[in-house]
Amino acid sequence: MREFIVFARKAWTKPFNLNDLASAGRMDVIARCVSSALFISYAIRKDTNIYISLNGPPNPPVLLKFFGDRLRGVYYDERSVAGKINEALKKIDETEEKKEIEVSKGFLVSKQSFENFLKKKALERKIVYLHEEGKDIREIEFSGNEIFVVGDHKGLPKKTEVFLEKLGAEKVSLGPLSYLASHCIVIVHNELDRRGL
Amino acid sequence: MREFIVFARKAWTKPFNLNDLASAGRMDVIARCVSSALFISYAIRKDTNIYISLNGPPNPPVLLKFFGDRLRGVYYDERSVAGKINEALKKIDETEEKKEIEVSKGFLVSKQSFENFLKKKALERKIVYLHEEGKDIREIEFSGNEIFVVGDHKGLPKKTEVFLEKLGAEKVSLGPLSYLASHCIVIVHNELDRRGL
């Protein structure tokens, strides 16, 4: 199972206007990440999960979980993905409970923090942090049991980088340029596809 | 200069509703292709041009040309790119003339066909057709003087494939899976970035 987590620094944690994703803390960036993680031509990647940590106003953090093997009713355009995220934000806004909510099949939302989620993940998976200064992805061996950490267009805050370092995350680079978050996910997928992982 | 051309089989050739790109012959697919060709993190790829051949109803063909080195006023979310395309379709709809129109800086529209455009391109560039059955991109030498042909989600019509073959196009594959059009562009870019082309 391939796993990605995106740290969205400014993406809103309340419902937003589907006609203006950019103003909702660049929710369009997040929608494209989900789409890049889960879709190939005419199919969904059943072997992939993507998690999004929303850290923008007014009530951070919110954690979204998309499970490729059982996801239903999501299409790959920005508006469709953003519509699902909006559903999740409405549900989490209306509830007082702390527990995880299933928004629809294969799509969950909770108030869990990036740090808390990743600390648990680190017990079972190697953490790979996609970063321009890392080692070249083509030179690195993978087991297929990694979780790839992606920053959004604002990058990761310094304290989050320190946290990742303490967790033993390995920095991996994708090429000589700095790519958009969703494009990073495409490149990682292609590399793992080639290795049959 | 890197060049891409997308053959959009069903994408509309008249103005459409920005709140429903998918219904306009999957204009969202086209918008993502433009975005993937032209944007990296915090920058536009000045070394890249992308051309879109729209072949959907009601007045095909329409050719869009985006020139990275002088493009202005386009952002990388689907809605922004689609908004520019809509502007072009309004202008071409209103004119009786056959000549190319500059919609805004670095963005042109005309009634040229895919075949006509590519025939001329073939005189100066090698044509590479991205196709699952081609040779692996990592095994192929490039000069930096190619134009990459991408099919949309419907693929290329048979007669267009025959046309490409006659032009001497080389089939190139990107990996073991069939990727979304915009993802194909990301993977090609990454490969050429690594080679410094």
GROMACS .gro file of C-alpha atoms in nm:
model
  394
    1MET     CA    1   0.000   0.000   0.000
    2ARG     CA    2   0.138   0.338  -0.102
    3GLU     CA    3   0.076   0.627   0.131
    4PHE     CA    4   0.110   1.003   0.102
    5ILE     CA    5   0.044   1.278   0.352
    6VAL     CA    6   0.018   1.643   0.255
    7PHE     CA    7   0.078   1.913   0.513
    8ALA     CA    8  -0.149   2.200   0.407
    9ARG     CA    9  -0.030   2.503   0.593
   10LYS     CA   10  -0.308   2.748   0.512
   11ALA     CA   11  -0.593   2.536   0.375
   12TRP     CA   12  -0.918   2.624   0.550
   13THR     CA   13  -1.076   2.409   0.817
   14LYS     CA   14  -1.428   2.538   0.751
   15PRO     CA   15  -1.658   2.502   0.448
   16PHE     CA   16  -1.557   2.716   0.153
   17ASN     CA   17  -1.689   2.843  -0.181
   18LEU     CA   18  -1.646   2.581  -0.453
   19ASN     CA   19  -1.620   2.860  -0.710
   20ASP     CA   20  -1.312   3.005  -0.545
   21LEU     CA   21  -1.085   2.728  -0.420
   22ALA     CA   22  -0.774   2.945  -0.436
   23SER     CA   23  -0.912   3.183  -0.170
   24ALA     CA   24  -0.975   2.896   0.073
   25GLY     CA   25  -0.604   2.870   0.156
   26ARG     CA   26  -0.529   2.723  -0.188
   27MET     CA   27  -0.773   2.437  -0.161
   28ASP     CA   28  -0.712   2.383  -0.535
   29VAL     CA   29  -0.358   2.269  -0.452
   30ILE     CA   30  -0.499   2.013  -0.208
   31ALA     CA   31  -0.762   1.889  -0.454
   32ARG     CA   32  -0.494   1.831  -0.716
   33CYS     CA   33  -0.283   1.636  -0.467
   34VAL     CA   34  -0.574   1.402  -0.392
   35SER     CA   35  -0.642   1.359  -0.762
   36SER     CA   36  -0.277   1.289  -0.845
   37ALA     CA   37  -0.251   1.034  -0.568
   38LEU     CA   38  -0.564   0.839  -0.652
   39PHE     CA   39  -0.623   0.848  -1.026
   40ILE     CA   40  -0.473   0.697  -1.335
   41SER     CA   41  -0.642   0.676  -1.673
   42TYR     CA   42  -0.989   0.522  -1.628
   43ALA     CA   43  -0.908   0.382  -1.286
   44ILE     CA   44  -0.853   0.455  -0.923
   45ARG     CA   45  -0.531   0.344  -0.758
   46LYS     CA   46  -0.665   0.089  -0.513
   47ASP     CA   47  -0.317   0.048  -0.366
   48THR     CA   48  -0.293   0.409  -0.248
   49ASN     CA   49  -0.408   0.610   0.052
   50ILE     CA   50  -0.367   0.983   0.083
   51TYR     CA   51  -0.402   1.188   0.400
   52ILE     CA   52  -0.436   1.565   0.412
   53SER     CA   53  -0.357   1.766   0.722
   54LEU     CA   54  -0.542   2.099   0.701
   55ASN     CA   55  -0.387   2.367   0.920
   56GLY     CA   56  -0.555   2.688   0.808
   57PRO     CA   57  -0.827   2.893   0.987
   58PRO     CA   58  -1.049   2.878   1.180
   59ASN     CA   59  -1.018   2.542   1.359
   60PRO     CA   60  -0.697   2.356   1.280
   61PRO     CA   61  -0.602   2.081   1.267
   62VAL     CA   62  -0.832   1.870   1.053
   63LEU     CA   63  -0.717   1.539   0.907
   64LEU     CA   64  -0.871   1.394   0.590
   65LYS     CA   65  -0.815   1.030   0.495
   66PHE     CA   66  -0.883   0.894   0.145
   67PHE     CA   67  -0.854   0.516   0.107
   68GLY     CA   68  -0.811   0.411  -0.255
   69ASP     CA   69  -0.931   0.056  -0.207
   70ARG     CA   70  -1.281   0.154  -0.098
   71LEU     CA   71  -1.332   0.515  -0.204
   72ARG     CA   72  -1.658   0.592  -0.385
   73GLY     CA   73  -1.810   0.897  -0.552
   74VAL     CA   74  -1.494   1.100  -0.607
   75TYR     CA   75  -1.387   1.210  -0.953
   76TYR     CA   76  -1.056   1.356  -1.051
   77ASP     CA   77  -1.138   1.717  -1.129
   78GLU     CA   78  -1.055   1.982  -0.868
   79ARG     CA   79  -1.417   2.074  -0.809
   80SER     CA   80  -1.530   1.719  -0.740
   81VAL     CA   81  -1.251   1.653  -0.490
   82ALA     CA   82  -1.305   1.992  -0.328
   83GLY     CA   83  -1.677   1.913  -0.300
   84LYS     CA   84  -1.594   1.602  -0.098
   85ILE     CA   85  -1.360   1.800   0.126
   86ASN     CA   86  -1.638   2.054   0.182
   87GLU     CA   87  -1.873   1.775   0.291
   88ALA     CA   88  -1.615   1.663   0.544
   89LEU     CA   89  -1.562   2.014   0.677
   90LYS     CA   90  -1.938   2.062   0.721
   91LYS     CA   91  -1.964   1.739   0.918
   92ILE     CA   92  -1.669   1.813   1.145
   93ASP     CA   93  -1.803   2.166   1.199
   94GLU     CA   94  -2.140   2.036   1.317
   95THR     CA   95  -2.014   1.777   1.561
   96GLU     CA   96  -1.891   1.817   1.916
   97GLU     CA   97  -1.743   1.473   1.924
   98LYS     CA   98  -1.374   1.410   1.903
   99LYS     CA   99  -1.390   1.084   1.714
  100GLU     CA  100  -1.332   1.016   1.347
  101ILE     CA  101  -1.630   1.053   1.113
  102GLU     CA  102  -1.689   0.850   0.797
  103VAL     CA  103  -1.803   1.111   0.544
  104SER     CA  104  -1.859   0.854   0.272
  105LYS     CA  105  -1.716   0.517   0.180
  106GLY     CA  106  -1.335   0.533   0.205
  107PHE     CA  107  -1.329   0.896   0.314
  108LEU     CA  108  -1.284   0.993   0.679
  109VAL     CA  109  -1.235   1.315   0.873
  110SER     CA  110  -1.112   1.386   1.225
  111LYS     CA  111  -0.946   1.651   1.440
  112GLN     CA  112  -0.618   1.461   1.459
  113SER     CA  113  -0.296   1.659   1.420
  114PHE     CA  114  -0.025   1.590   1.163
  115GLU     CA  115   0.223   1.514   1.441
  116ASN     CA  116  -0.003   1.279   1.629
  117PHE     CA  117  -0.098   1.088   1.313
  118LEU     CA  118   0.256   1.057   1.185
  119LYS     CA  119   0.398   0.948   1.521
  120LYS     CA  120   0.171   0.642   1.503
  121LYS     CA  121   0.248   0.583   1.135
  122ALA     CA  122   0.621   0.587   1.210
  123LEU     CA  123   0.578   0.267   1.410
  124GLU     CA  124   0.482   0.075   1.097
  125ARG     CA  125   0.619   0.273   0.801
  126LYS     CA  126   0.935   0.448   0.691
  127ILE     CA  127   0.879   0.822   0.658
  128VAL     CA  128   1.008   0.983   0.340
  129TYR     CA  129   1.009   1.362   0.324
  130LEU     CA  130   1.008   1.499  -0.032
  131HIS     CA  131   1.258   1.784  -0.034
  132GLU     CA  132   1.482   1.948  -0.292
  133GLU     CA  133   1.789   1.882  -0.080
  134GLY     CA  134   1.729   1.510  -0.036
  135LYS     CA  135   1.892   1.214  -0.211
  136ASP     CA  136   1.777   1.138  -0.563
  137ILE     CA  137   1.468   0.912  -0.559
  138ARG     CA  138   1.614   0.702  -0.842
  139GLU     CA  139   1.910   0.609  -0.621
  140ILE     CA  140   1.707   0.497  -0.324
  141GLU     CA  141   1.573   0.153  -0.238
  142PHE     CA  142   1.213   0.134  -0.130
  143SER     CA  143   1.032  -0.155   0.035
  144GLY     CA  144   0.683  -0.041  -0.064
  145ASN     CA  145   0.618   0.030   0.302
  146GLU     CA  146   0.684   0.404   0.302
  147ILE     CA  147   0.472   0.707   0.368
  148PHE     CA  148   0.569   1.011   0.159
  149VAL     CA  149   0.537   1.353   0.320
  150VAL     CA  150   0.458   1.641   0.085
  151GLY     CA  151   0.455   2.011   0.169
  152ASP     CA  152   0.202   2.237  -0.002
  153HIS     CA  153   0.296   2.553  -0.194
  154LYS     CA  154   0.409   2.715   0.132
  155GLY     CA  155   0.639   2.431   0.232
  156LEU     CA  156   0.662   2.287   0.582
  157PRO     CA  157   0.707   2.507   0.890
  158LYS     CA  158   1.052   2.480   1.049
  159LYS     CA  159   0.917   2.310   1.363
  160THR     CA  160   0.742   2.047   1.151
  161GLU     CA  161   1.068   1.979   0.970
  162VAL     CA  162   1.241   1.934   1.306
  163PHE     CA  163   0.964   1.697   1.411
  164LEU     CA  164   1.014   1.490   1.094
  165GLU     CA  165   1.386   1.476   1.153
  166LYS     CA  166   1.333   1.345   1.506
  167LEU     CA  167   1.102   1.078   1.366
  168GLY     CA  168   1.386   0.962   1.141
  169ALA     CA  169   1.238   1.081   0.811
  170GLU     CA  170   1.461   1.047   0.508
  171LYS     CA  171   1.480   1.343   0.269
  172VAL     CA  172   1.432   1.245  -0.093
  173SER     CA  173   1.456   1.468  -0.399
  174LEU     CA  174   1.271   1.424  -0.728
  175GLY     CA  175   1.487   1.620  -0.967
  176PRO     CA  176   1.674   1.945  -1.015
  177LEU     CA  177   1.366   2.171  -0.985
  178SER     CA  178   1.116   2.249  -0.717
  179TYR     CA  179   0.787   2.095  -0.827
  180LEU     CA  180   0.424   2.162  -0.739
  181ALA     CA  181   0.297   1.931  -0.465
  182SER     CA  182   0.062   1.738  -0.693
  183HIS     CA  183   0.341   1.691  -0.946
  184CYS     CA  184   0.567   1.547  -0.675
  185ILE     CA  185   0.306   1.281  -0.612
  186VAL     CA  186   0.289   1.194  -0.984
  187ILE     CA  187   0.666   1.152  -1.002
  188VAL     CA  188   0.681   0.930  -0.691
  189HIS     CA  189   0.401   0.712  -0.829
  190ASN     CA  190   0.579   0.674  -1.162
  191GLU     CA  191   0.902   0.569  -0.991
  192LEU     CA  192   0.724   0.309  -0.776
  193ASP     CA  193   0.515   0.185  -1.071
  194ARG     CA  194   0.838   0.117  -1.259
  195ARG     CA  195   0.970  -0.086  -0.968
  196GLY     CA  196   0.647  -0.282  -0.930
  197LEU     CA  197   0.614  -0.173  -0.568
  198MET     CA  198   1.231   2.497  -2.601
  199ARG     CA  199   1.006   2.213  -2.487
  200GLU     CA  200   0.681   2.169  -2.670
  201PHE     CA  201   0.366   1.971  -2.604
  202ILE     CA  202   0.047   1.936  -2.804
  203VAL     CA  203  -0.270   1.787  -2.661
  204PHE     CA  204  -0.535   1.646  -2.894
  205ALA     CA  205  -0.864   1.708  -2.714
  206ARG     CA  206  -1.118   1.490  -2.882
  207LYS     CA  207  -1.438   1.619  -2.723
  208ALA     CA  208  -1.343   1.952  -2.563
  209TRP     CA  209  -1.589   2.222  -2.663
  210THR     CA  210  -1.512   2.488  -2.920
  211LYS     CA  211  -1.761   2.738  -2.776
  212PRO     CA  212  -1.768   2.923  -2.442
  213PHE     CA  213  -1.864   2.705  -2.147
  214ASN     CA  214  -1.971   2.729  -1.783
  215LEU     CA  215  -1.668   2.775  -1.555
  216ASN     CA  216  -1.859   2.598  -1.276
  217ASP     CA  217  -1.891   2.279  -1.478
  218LEU     CA  218  -1.572   2.214  -1.674
  219ALA     CA  219  -1.632   1.840  -1.690
  220SER     CA  220  -1.951   1.889  -1.896
  221ALA     CA  221  -1.766   2.098  -2.155
  222GLY     CA  222  -1.605   1.790  -2.307
  223ARG     CA  223  -1.379   1.748  -2.002
  224MET     CA  224  -1.230   2.094  -2.019
  225ASP     CA  225  -1.088   2.021  -1.670
  226VAL     CA  226  -0.854   1.765  -1.830
  227ILE     CA  227  -0.731   2.032  -2.071
  228ALA     CA  228  -0.685   2.292  -1.799
  229ARG     CA  229  -0.473   2.049  -1.598
  230CYS     CA  230  -0.257   1.975  -1.902
  231VAL     CA  231  -0.184   2.346  -1.950
  232SER     CA  232  -0.106   2.383  -1.582
  233SER     CA  233   0.124   2.080  -1.575
  234ALA     CA  234   0.312   2.201  -1.880
  235LEU     CA  235   0.370   2.556  -1.763
  236PHE     CA  236   0.406   2.561  -1.386
  237ILE     CA  237   0.661   2.458  -1.130
  238SER     CA  238   0.670   2.577  -0.772
  239TYR     CA  239   0.654   2.958  -0.769
  240ALA     CA  240   0.751   2.990  -1.133
  241ILE     CA  241   0.641   2.951  -1.489
  242ARG     CA  242   0.843   2.732  -1.724
  243LYS     CA  243   0.968   2.991  -1.968
  244ASP     CA  244   1.124   2.717  -2.180
  245THR     CA  245   0.791   2.550  -2.257
  246ASN     CA  246   0.509   2.597  -2.507
  247ILE     CA  247   0.188   2.401  -2.500
  248TYR     CA  248  -0.066   2.378  -2.778
  249ILE     CA  249  -0.419   2.245  -2.741
  250SER     CA  250  -0.622   2.119  -3.034
  251LEU     CA  251  -0.992   2.137  -2.941
  252ASN     CA  252  -1.206   1.906  -3.151
  253GLY     CA  253  -1.542   1.901  -2.976
  254PRO     CA  254  -1.870   2.072  -3.073
  255PRO     CA  255  -1.984   2.299  -3.225
  256ASN     CA  256  -1.705   2.441  -3.444
  257PRO     CA  257  -1.392   2.226  -3.448
  258PRO     CA  258  -1.106   2.262  -3.485
  259VAL     CA  259  -0.973   2.536  -3.257
  260LEU     CA  260  -0.605   2.562  -3.175
  261LEU     CA  261  -0.481   2.727  -2.856
  262LYS     CA  262  -0.116   2.826  -2.813
  263PHE     CA  263   0.041   2.906  -2.477
  264PHE     CA  264   0.397   3.044  -2.488
  265GLY     CA  265   0.576   3.010  -2.154
  266ASP     CA  266   0.831   3.279  -2.221
  267ARG     CA  267   0.578   3.559  -2.251
  268LEU     CA  268   0.255   3.434  -2.097
  269ARG     CA  269   0.086   3.670  -1.850
  270GLY     CA  270  -0.219   3.651  -1.626
  271VAL     CA  271  -0.258   3.274  -1.604
  272TYR     CA  272  -0.247   3.089  -1.275
  273TYR     CA  273  -0.223   2.720  -1.224
  274ASP     CA  274  -0.563   2.624  -1.090
  275GLU     CA  275  -0.813   2.465  -1.329
  276ARG     CA  276  -1.056   2.752  -1.309
  277SER     CA  277  -0.800   3.017  -1.396
  278VAL     CA  278  -0.670   2.827  -1.699
  279ALA     CA  279  -1.025   2.745  -1.808
  280GLY     CA  280  -1.115   3.113  -1.776
  281LYS     CA  281  -0.840   3.199  -2.025
  282ILE     CA  282  -0.960   2.930  -2.264
  283ASN     CA  283  -1.313   3.071  -2.237
  284GLU     CA  284  -1.183   3.416  -2.333
  285ALA     CA  285  -1.022   3.266  -2.642
  286LEU     CA  286  -1.338   3.079  -2.740
  287LYS     CA  287  -1.545   3.398  -2.707
  288LYS     CA  288  -1.305   3.585  -2.934
  289ILE     CA  289  -1.289   3.316  -3.200
  290ASP     CA  290  -1.668   3.286  -3.186
  291GLU     CA  291  -1.715   3.656  -3.256
  292THR     CA  292  -1.479   3.687  -3.547
  293GLU     CA  293  -1.530   3.600  -3.910
  294GLU     CA  294  -1.161   3.620  -3.989
  295LYS     CA  295  -0.947   3.317  -4.042
  296LYS     CA  296  -0.628   3.452  -3.893
  297GLU     CA  297  -0.477   3.389  -3.553
  298ILE     CA  298  -0.591   3.614  -3.265
  299GLU     CA  299  -0.377   3.718  -2.969
  300VAL     CA  300  -0.609   3.676  -2.671
  301SER     CA  301  -0.354   3.810  -2.426
  302LYS     CA  302   0.022   3.817  -2.402
  303GLY     CA  303   0.163   3.477  -2.493
  304PHE     CA  304  -0.179   3.322  -2.558
  305LEU     CA  305  -0.314   3.281  -2.912
  306VAL     CA  306  -0.615   3.117  -3.072
  307SER     CA  307  -0.692   3.018  -3.431
  308LYS     CA  308  -0.898   2.778  -3.640
  309GLN     CA  309  -0.594   2.572  -3.741
  310SER     CA  310  -0.630   2.194  -3.739
  311PHE     CA  311  -0.409   1.952  -3.546
  312GLU     CA  312  -0.289   1.797  -3.871
  313ASN     CA  313  -0.208   2.124  -4.039
  314PHE     CA  314  -0.020   2.256  -3.738
  315LEU     CA  315   0.179   1.939  -3.682
  316LYS     CA  316   0.273   1.900  -4.047
  317LYS     CA  317   0.454   2.233  -4.025
  318LYS     CA  318   0.608   2.151  -3.687
  319ALA     CA  319   0.744   1.826  -3.828
  320LEU     CA  320   0.975   2.028  -4.053
  321GLU     CA  321   1.163   2.161  -3.751
  322ARG     CA  322   1.100   1.918  -3.466
  323LYS     CA  323   1.095   1.548  -3.394
  324ILE     CA  324   0.745   1.428  -3.309
  325VAL     CA  325   0.713   1.207  -3.003
  326TYR     CA  326   0.379   1.038  -2.942
  327LEU     CA  327   0.323   0.936  -2.582
  328HIS     CA  328   0.175   0.590  -2.593
  329GLU     CA  329   0.171   0.287  -2.363
  330GLU     CA  330   0.316   0.067  -2.633
  331GLY     CA  331   0.615   0.287  -2.708
  332LYS     CA  332   0.978   0.253  -2.603
  333ASP     CA  333   1.063   0.350  -2.246
  334ILE     CA  334   1.134   0.724  -2.220
  335ARG     CA  335   1.434   0.654  -1.995
  336GLU     CA  336   1.600   0.459  -2.274
  337ILE     CA  337   1.561   0.722  -2.541
  338GLU     CA  338   1.796   1.002  -2.638
  339PHE     CA  339   1.642   1.344  -2.681
  340SER     CA  340   1.793   1.651  -2.842
  341GLY     CA  341   1.565   1.901  -2.669
  342ASN     CA  342   1.407   1.969  -3.005
  343GLU     CA  343   1.101   1.746  -2.974
  344ILE     CA  344   0.730   1.808  -2.965
  345PHE     CA  345   0.538   1.565  -2.744
  346VAL     CA  346   0.191   1.460  -2.856
  347VAL     CA  347  -0.054   1.376  -2.577
  348GLY     CA  348  -0.400   1.227  -2.617
  349ASP     CA  349  -0.674   1.333  -2.375
  350HIS     CA  350  -0.881   1.088  -2.169
  351LYS     CA  351  -1.040   0.954  -2.488
  352GLY     CA  352  -0.709   0.884  -2.662
  353LEU     CA  353  -0.635   0.967  -3.024
  354PRO     CA  354  -0.869   0.866  -3.309
  355LYS     CA  355  -0.731   0.591  -3.529
  356LYS     CA  356  -0.694   0.820  -3.831
  357THR     CA  357  -0.494   1.067  -3.623
  358GLU     CA  358  -0.264   0.786  -3.514
  359VAL     CA  359  -0.215   0.690  -3.879
  360PHE     CA  360  -0.138   1.054  -3.958
  361LEU     CA  361   0.126   1.064  -3.682
  362GLU     CA  362   0.282   0.745  -3.809
  363LYS     CA  363   0.311   0.892  -4.158
  364LEU     CA  364   0.480   1.199  -4.011
  365GLY     CA  365   0.743   0.971  -3.858
  366ALA     CA  366   0.635   1.012  -3.496
  367GLU     CA  367   0.816   0.793  -3.243
  368LYS     CA  368   0.604   0.618  -2.981
  369VAL     CA  369   0.736   0.665  -2.629
  370SER     CA  370   0.605   0.509  -2.309
  371LEU     CA  371   0.628   0.655  -1.958
  372GLY     CA  372   0.588   0.349  -1.742
  373PRO     CA  373   0.385   0.034  -1.691
  374LEU     CA  374   0.052   0.211  -1.638
  375SER     CA  375  -0.173   0.431  -1.846
  376TYR     CA  376  -0.152   0.779  -1.696
  377LEU     CA  377  -0.380   1.082  -1.707
  378ALA     CA  378  -0.279   1.330  -1.978
  379SER     CA  379  -0.161   1.598  -1.734
  380HIS     CA  380   0.042   1.340  -1.544
  381CYS     CA  381   0.215   1.234  -1.867
  382ILE     CA  382   0.333   1.592  -1.910
  383VAL     CA  383   0.469   1.602  -1.555
  384ILE     CA  384   0.667   1.282  -1.612
  385VAL     CA  385   0.814   1.403  -1.943
  386HIS     CA  386   0.917   1.732  -1.783
  387ASN     CA  387   1.086   1.552  -1.495
  388GLU     CA  388   1.283   1.331  -1.734
  389LEU     CA  389   1.401   1.628  -1.941
  390ASP     CA  390   1.479   1.834  -1.629
  391ARG     CA  391   1.709   1.556  -1.514
  392ARG     CA  392   1.891   1.560  -1.845
  393GLY     CA  393   1.923   1.938  -1.845
  394LEU     CA  394   1.746   1.964  -2.181
   0.00000   0.00000   0.00000
